[in-house]
Amino acid sequence: AIQMTQSPSSLSASVGDRVTITCRASQGIRNDVGWYQQKPGRVPKLLIYAASFLESGVPSRFSGSGSGTDFTLTISSLQPEDFATYYCLQNYHYPYSFGQGTKLEIK
Amino acid sequence: QVQLVQSGAEVKKPGASVKVSCKASGYIFTSYSIHWVRQAPGQGLEWMGMINPSGGSTNYTQKFQGRVTMTRDTSRSTVYMELRSLTSEDTAVYFCAREEAEEDYFDCWGQGTLVTVSS
């Protein structure tokens, strides 16, 4: 099974900061990665699919990159509503697998 | 609009089984796979498995093999996830999610069902 190693597990940042979250796959997975945002008590929300495609309605400050084994989610200028937990998900083949999550907190 | 509506919260005793439903609406039920994801309290997301409502084929992660069964009822546009031999470690919110057909991302989620396992 493919393992997704996500880092950091937590991150403190300020409004306006640029932040990057990474996921590394245990084997090559082309660009078959999505990024999801989850706020407490809420359903996960898709931000990025196929590693770099912005889901409709998601602000352009979110971007994704990577291919093969290394993937990144970047938020160019943090807004108050961005403080949440972020997960990568590989959908290259079954079993799908999530990263461990990155909790983004206000500094 | 596309919607997945899950059944309500459950409280079960250790050793029991639970069956959670996920009713789809707003799209052609048999055209999209449904996945199940769970989240234990304060923990991350865990992929459990999926079902293709068209033919009923399934794929489960090894951790749940032999203990989980995912089924569908096309007449009701509903999928079910049954988990057996429950322990306290199965206490979690269980989500169903629709998989977009071409790029394989989860584009619609159910609201989640809390399953509590307690003696």
CSV table of C-alpha atoms in Angstrom, one decimal:
chain,number,residue,atom,x,y,z
A,1,ALA,CA,0.0,0.0,0.0
A,2,ILE,CA,1.1,3.5,-0.7
A,3,GLN,CA,2.0,5.7,2.3
A,4,MET,CA,1.6,9.4,2.2
A,5,THR,CA,4.0,11.2,4.6
A,6,GLN,CA,2.7,14.7,5.3
A,7,SER,CA,4.7,17.5,6.9
A,8,PRO,CA,4.7,19.4,9.1
A,9,SER,CA,2.0,17.9,11.4
A,10,SER,CA,1.3,21.4,12.8
A,11,LEU,CA,2.2,24.9,11.8
A,12,SER,CA,1.8,28.3,13.4
A,13,ALA,CA,1.5,31.2,11.1
A,14,SER,CA,0.2,34.8,10.8
A,15,VAL,CA,-2.4,36.3,8.6
A,16,GLY,CA,-0.6,37.3,5.4
A,17,ASP,CA,2.1,34.7,5.6
A,18,ARG,CA,3.0,32.3,2.8
A,19,VAL,CA,2.9,28.7,3.9
A,20,THR,CA,3.7,25.4,2.3
A,21,ILE,CA,2.7,21.9,3.2
A,22,THR,CA,4.3,18.8,1.7
A,23,CYS,CA,3.3,15.2,1.1
A,24,ARG,CA,5.7,12.5,0.0
A,25,ALA,CA,4.4,9.3,-1.5
A,26,SER,CA,6.2,6.0,-0.8
A,27,GLN,CA,6.2,5.3,-4.6
A,28,GLY,CA,5.5,7.3,-7.7
A,29,ILE,CA,1.9,8.2,-8.2
A,30,ARG,CA,2.0,10.5,-11.2
A,31,ASN,CA,-0.1,13.5,-10.3
A,32,ASP,CA,-2.9,11.6,-8.6
A,33,VAL,CA,-3.1,13.7,-5.4
A,34,GLY,CA,-5.8,15.9,-4.0
A,35,TRP,CA,-5.7,18.4,-1.1
A,36,TYR,CA,-8.6,18.8,1.3
A,37,GLN,CA,-9.3,21.4,4.0
A,38,GLN,CA,-11.2,20.5,7.1
A,39,LYS,CA,-12.4,22.8,9.8
A,40,PRO,CA,-13.5,21.4,13.3
A,41,GLY,CA,-16.8,19.6,13.1
A,42,ARG,CA,-17.1,20.1,9.4
A,43,VAL,CA,-16.9,17.9,6.3
A,44,PRO,CA,-13.6,18.0,4.3
A,45,LYS,CA,-13.6,20.3,1.4
A,46,LEU,CA,-11.6,19.8,-1.8
A,47,LEU,CA,-9.1,22.5,-2.7
A,48,ILE,CA,-6.8,21.0,-5.3
A,49,TYR,CA,-7.2,17.9,-7.5
A,50,ALA,CA,-4.7,16.2,-9.9
A,51,ALA,CA,-1.9,17.8,-7.9
A,52,SER,CA,-2.3,21.3,-9.3
A,53,PHE,CA,-5.8,22.0,-10.5
A,54,LEU,CA,-7.8,24.4,-8.4
A,55,GLU,CA,-11.3,23.3,-7.6
A,56,SER,CA,-14.0,25.7,-8.7
A,57,GLY,CA,-14.8,28.4,-6.2
A,58,VAL,CA,-11.5,27.9,-4.2
A,59,PRO,CA,-9.6,31.2,-3.8
A,60,SER,CA,-6.5,31.6,-6.0
A,61,ARG,CA,-4.2,32.0,-3.0
A,62,PHE,CA,-4.3,28.2,-2.9
A,63,SER,CA,-2.0,26.3,-5.3
A,64,GLY,CA,-0.6,22.8,-5.7
A,65,SER,CA,2.4,21.4,-7.4
A,66,GLY,CA,4.3,18.2,-7.7
A,67,SER,CA,4.4,14.9,-9.6
A,68,GLY,CA,5.8,11.5,-8.9
A,69,THR,CA,6.5,11.3,-5.2
A,70,ASP,CA,6.7,14.9,-3.9
A,71,PHE,CA,3.7,17.3,-3.7
A,72,THR,CA,3.1,20.7,-2.1
A,73,LEU,CA,0.1,22.8,-1.2
A,74,THR,CA,0.9,26.5,-0.9
A,75,ILE,CA,-1.2,29.3,0.5
A,76,SER,CA,0.2,32.5,-0.8
A,77,SER,CA,-1.2,34.9,1.8
A,78,LEU,CA,-3.0,33.4,4.8
A,79,GLN,CA,-6.5,34.7,5.6
A,80,PRO,CA,-8.3,34.2,8.9
A,81,GLU,CA,-10.6,31.6,7.4
A,82,ASP,CA,-7.6,29.4,6.3
A,83,PHE,CA,-6.8,28.2,9.8
A,84,ALA,CA,-7.8,24.6,9.6
A,85,THR,CA,-6.4,21.1,9.1
A,86,TYR,CA,-5.2,20.1,5.6
A,87,TYR,CA,-4.9,16.6,4.2
A,88,CYS,CA,-3.4,15.1,1.0
A,89,LEU,CA,-5.0,12.1,-0.5
A,90,GLN,CA,-3.5,9.8,-3.1
A,91,ASN,CA,-5.9,8.4,-5.6
A,92,TYR,CA,-3.4,6.6,-7.8
A,93,HIS,CA,-4.6,3.2,-6.9
A,94,TYR,CA,-6.4,1.2,-4.1
A,95,PRO,CA,-6.1,1.4,-1.3
A,96,TYR,CA,-6.3,5.2,-1.4
A,97,SER,CA,-4.5,6.8,1.5
A,98,PHE,CA,-4.5,10.2,3.3
A,99,GLY,CA,-1.5,12.0,4.7
A,100,GLN,CA,-1.6,12.4,8.5
A,101,GLY,CA,-2.8,16.0,8.3
A,102,THR,CA,-1.3,19.4,9.0
A,103,LYS,CA,-3.0,21.6,11.6
A,104,LEU,CA,-2.6,25.3,10.6
A,105,GLU,CA,-2.9,27.5,13.7
A,106,ILE,CA,-2.8,31.2,14.3
A,107,LYS,CA,0.5,32.5,15.6
B,1,GLN,CA,-28.2,19.5,-6.5
B,2,VAL,CA,-25.8,16.6,-5.8
B,3,GLN,CA,-26.3,15.4,-2.2
B,4,LEU,CA,-25.4,12.6,0.0
B,5,VAL,CA,-27.4,12.1,3.2
B,6,GLN,CA,-26.2,9.7,5.8
B,7,SER,CA,-28.2,7.9,8.5
B,8,GLY,CA,-28.1,9.1,12.1
B,9,ALA,CA,-25.8,8.6,15.0
B,10,GLU,CA,-25.4,5.1,16.5
B,11,VAL,CA,-24.4,3.8,19.9
B,12,LYS,CA,-23.2,0.2,19.9
B,13,LYS,CA,-21.7,-2.2,22.4
B,14,PRO,CA,-18.4,-3.9,21.8
B,15,GLY,CA,-18.7,-6.9,19.6
B,16,ALA,CA,-21.8,-5.6,17.9
B,17,SER,CA,-22.2,-4.5,14.2
B,18,VAL,CA,-23.3,-1.2,12.8
B,19,LYS,CA,-24.7,-0.4,9.3
B,20,VAL,CA,-24.5,3.2,8.1
B,21,SER,CA,-26.4,4.3,5.0
B,22,CYS,CA,-25.7,7.0,2.5
B,23,LYS,CA,-28.5,8.1,0.2
B,24,ALA,CA,-27.6,9.8,-3.0
B,25,SER,CA,-29.6,12.4,-5.0
B,26,GLY,CA,-29.2,14.9,-7.7
B,27,TYR,CA,-27.2,12.6,-10.1
B,28,ILE,CA,-27.2,9.2,-11.8
B,29,PHE,CA,-26.5,6.9,-8.9
B,30,THR,CA,-24.7,4.2,-10.9
B,31,SER,CA,-22.3,6.6,-12.5
B,32,TYR,CA,-20.1,7.4,-9.6
B,33,SER,CA,-18.2,5.3,-7.0
B,34,ILE,CA,-18.9,6.0,-3.3
B,35,HIS,CA,-16.0,5.9,-0.8
B,36,TRP,CA,-16.1,5.6,3.0
B,37,VAL,CA,-13.7,7.6,5.2
B,38,ARG,CA,-13.7,7.6,8.9
B,39,GLN,CA,-12.2,10.0,11.5
B,40,ALA,CA,-11.7,9.0,15.1
B,41,PRO,CA,-12.0,11.8,17.7
B,42,GLY,CA,-9.1,14.2,17.3
B,43,GLN,CA,-7.5,12.1,14.6
B,44,GLY,CA,-7.0,12.3,10.9
B,45,LEU,CA,-8.9,11.0,8.0
B,46,GLU,CA,-8.8,7.2,7.2
B,47,TRP,CA,-9.8,5.7,3.9
B,48,MET,CA,-11.8,2.5,4.5
B,49,GLY,CA,-12.9,1.4,1.0
B,50,MET,CA,-15.2,2.0,-1.9
B,51,ILE,CA,-18.1,0.6,-3.9
B,52,ASN,CA,-19.0,1.0,-7.5
B,53,PRO,CA,-22.8,1.2,-7.5
B,54,SER,CA,-23.0,0.1,-11.1
B,55,GLY,CA,-21.9,-3.5,-10.6
B,56,GLY,CA,-21.4,-3.6,-6.9
B,57,SER,CA,-17.7,-4.2,-7.0
B,58,THR,CA,-15.8,-3.2,-3.9
B,59,ASN,CA,-12.3,-2.5,-2.7
B,60,TYR,CA,-11.4,-2.4,1.0
B,61,THR,CA,-8.2,-1.4,2.8
B,62,GLN,CA,-6.5,-4.4,4.4
B,63,LYS,CA,-7.1,-3.1,7.9
B,64,PHE,CA,-10.9,-3.7,7.5
B,65,GLN,CA,-10.8,-6.8,5.3
B,66,GLY,CA,-13.2,-9.4,6.8
B,67,ARG,CA,-14.9,-6.9,9.0
B,68,VAL,CA,-16.5,-4.5,6.6
B,69,THR,CA,-19.0,-4.9,3.9
B,70,MET,CA,-20.1,-2.2,1.5
B,71,THR,CA,-23.3,-2.8,-0.5
B,72,ARG,CA,-25.8,-0.8,-2.6
B,73,ASP,CA,-29.5,-0.7,-3.3
B,74,THR,CA,-29.9,0.9,-6.7
B,75,SER,CA,-33.7,1.1,-6.3
B,76,ARG,CA,-33.1,3.4,-3.3
B,77,SER,CA,-29.9,5.1,-4.6
B,78,THR,CA,-28.4,4.2,-1.3
B,79,VAL,CA,-25.1,2.6,-0.3
B,80,TYR,CA,-24.4,0.9,3.0
B,81,MET,CA,-21.3,0.3,5.1
B,82,GLU,CA,-21.5,-2.4,7.7
B,83,LEU,CA,-18.7,-2.8,10.2
B,84,ARG,CA,-18.7,-5.9,12.5
B,85,SER,CA,-17.0,-6.9,15.7
B,86,LEU,CA,-16.9,-3.3,16.9
B,87,THR,CA,-14.4,-2.2,19.5
B,88,SER,CA,-13.9,1.2,21.2
B,89,GLU,CA,-11.3,2.0,18.5
B,90,ASP,CA,-14.1,2.1,16.0
B,91,THR,CA,-15.6,5.1,17.7
B,92,ALA,CA,-15.5,7.7,14.9
B,93,VAL,CA,-17.4,9.8,12.5
B,94,TYR,CA,-17.9,7.9,9.3
B,95,PHE,CA,-18.2,9.8,6.0
B,96,CYS,CA,-19.4,8.7,2.6
B,97,ALA,CA,-18.0,10.6,-0.4
B,98,ARG,CA,-18.7,10.6,-4.1
B,99,GLU,CA,-15.7,10.1,-6.4
B,100,GLU,CA,-15.6,12.4,-9.5
B,101,ALA,CA,-15.5,10.1,-12.5
B,102,GLU,CA,-12.5,11.4,-14.5
B,103,GLU,CA,-10.0,12.9,-12.0
B,104,ASP,CA,-11.0,10.7,-9.0
B,105,TYR,CA,-11.3,13.3,-6.4
B,106,PHE,CA,-14.1,13.5,-3.8
B,107,ASP,CA,-16.5,16.2,-4.9
B,108,CYS,CA,-19.3,15.6,-2.6
B,109,TRP,CA,-19.4,14.3,1.0
B,110,GLY,CA,-22.1,13.1,3.3
B,111,GLN,CA,-22.6,15.0,6.6
B,112,GLY,CA,-21.0,12.2,8.6
B,113,THR,CA,-22.4,9.6,11.0
B,114,LEU,CA,-21.0,9.4,14.5
B,115,VAL,CA,-20.7,5.8,15.7
B,116,THR,CA,-19.9,5.4,19.4
B,117,VAL,CA,-18.8,2.0,20.7
B,118,SER,CA,-19.2,1.8,24.5
B,119,SER,CA,-20.1,-0.8,27.0
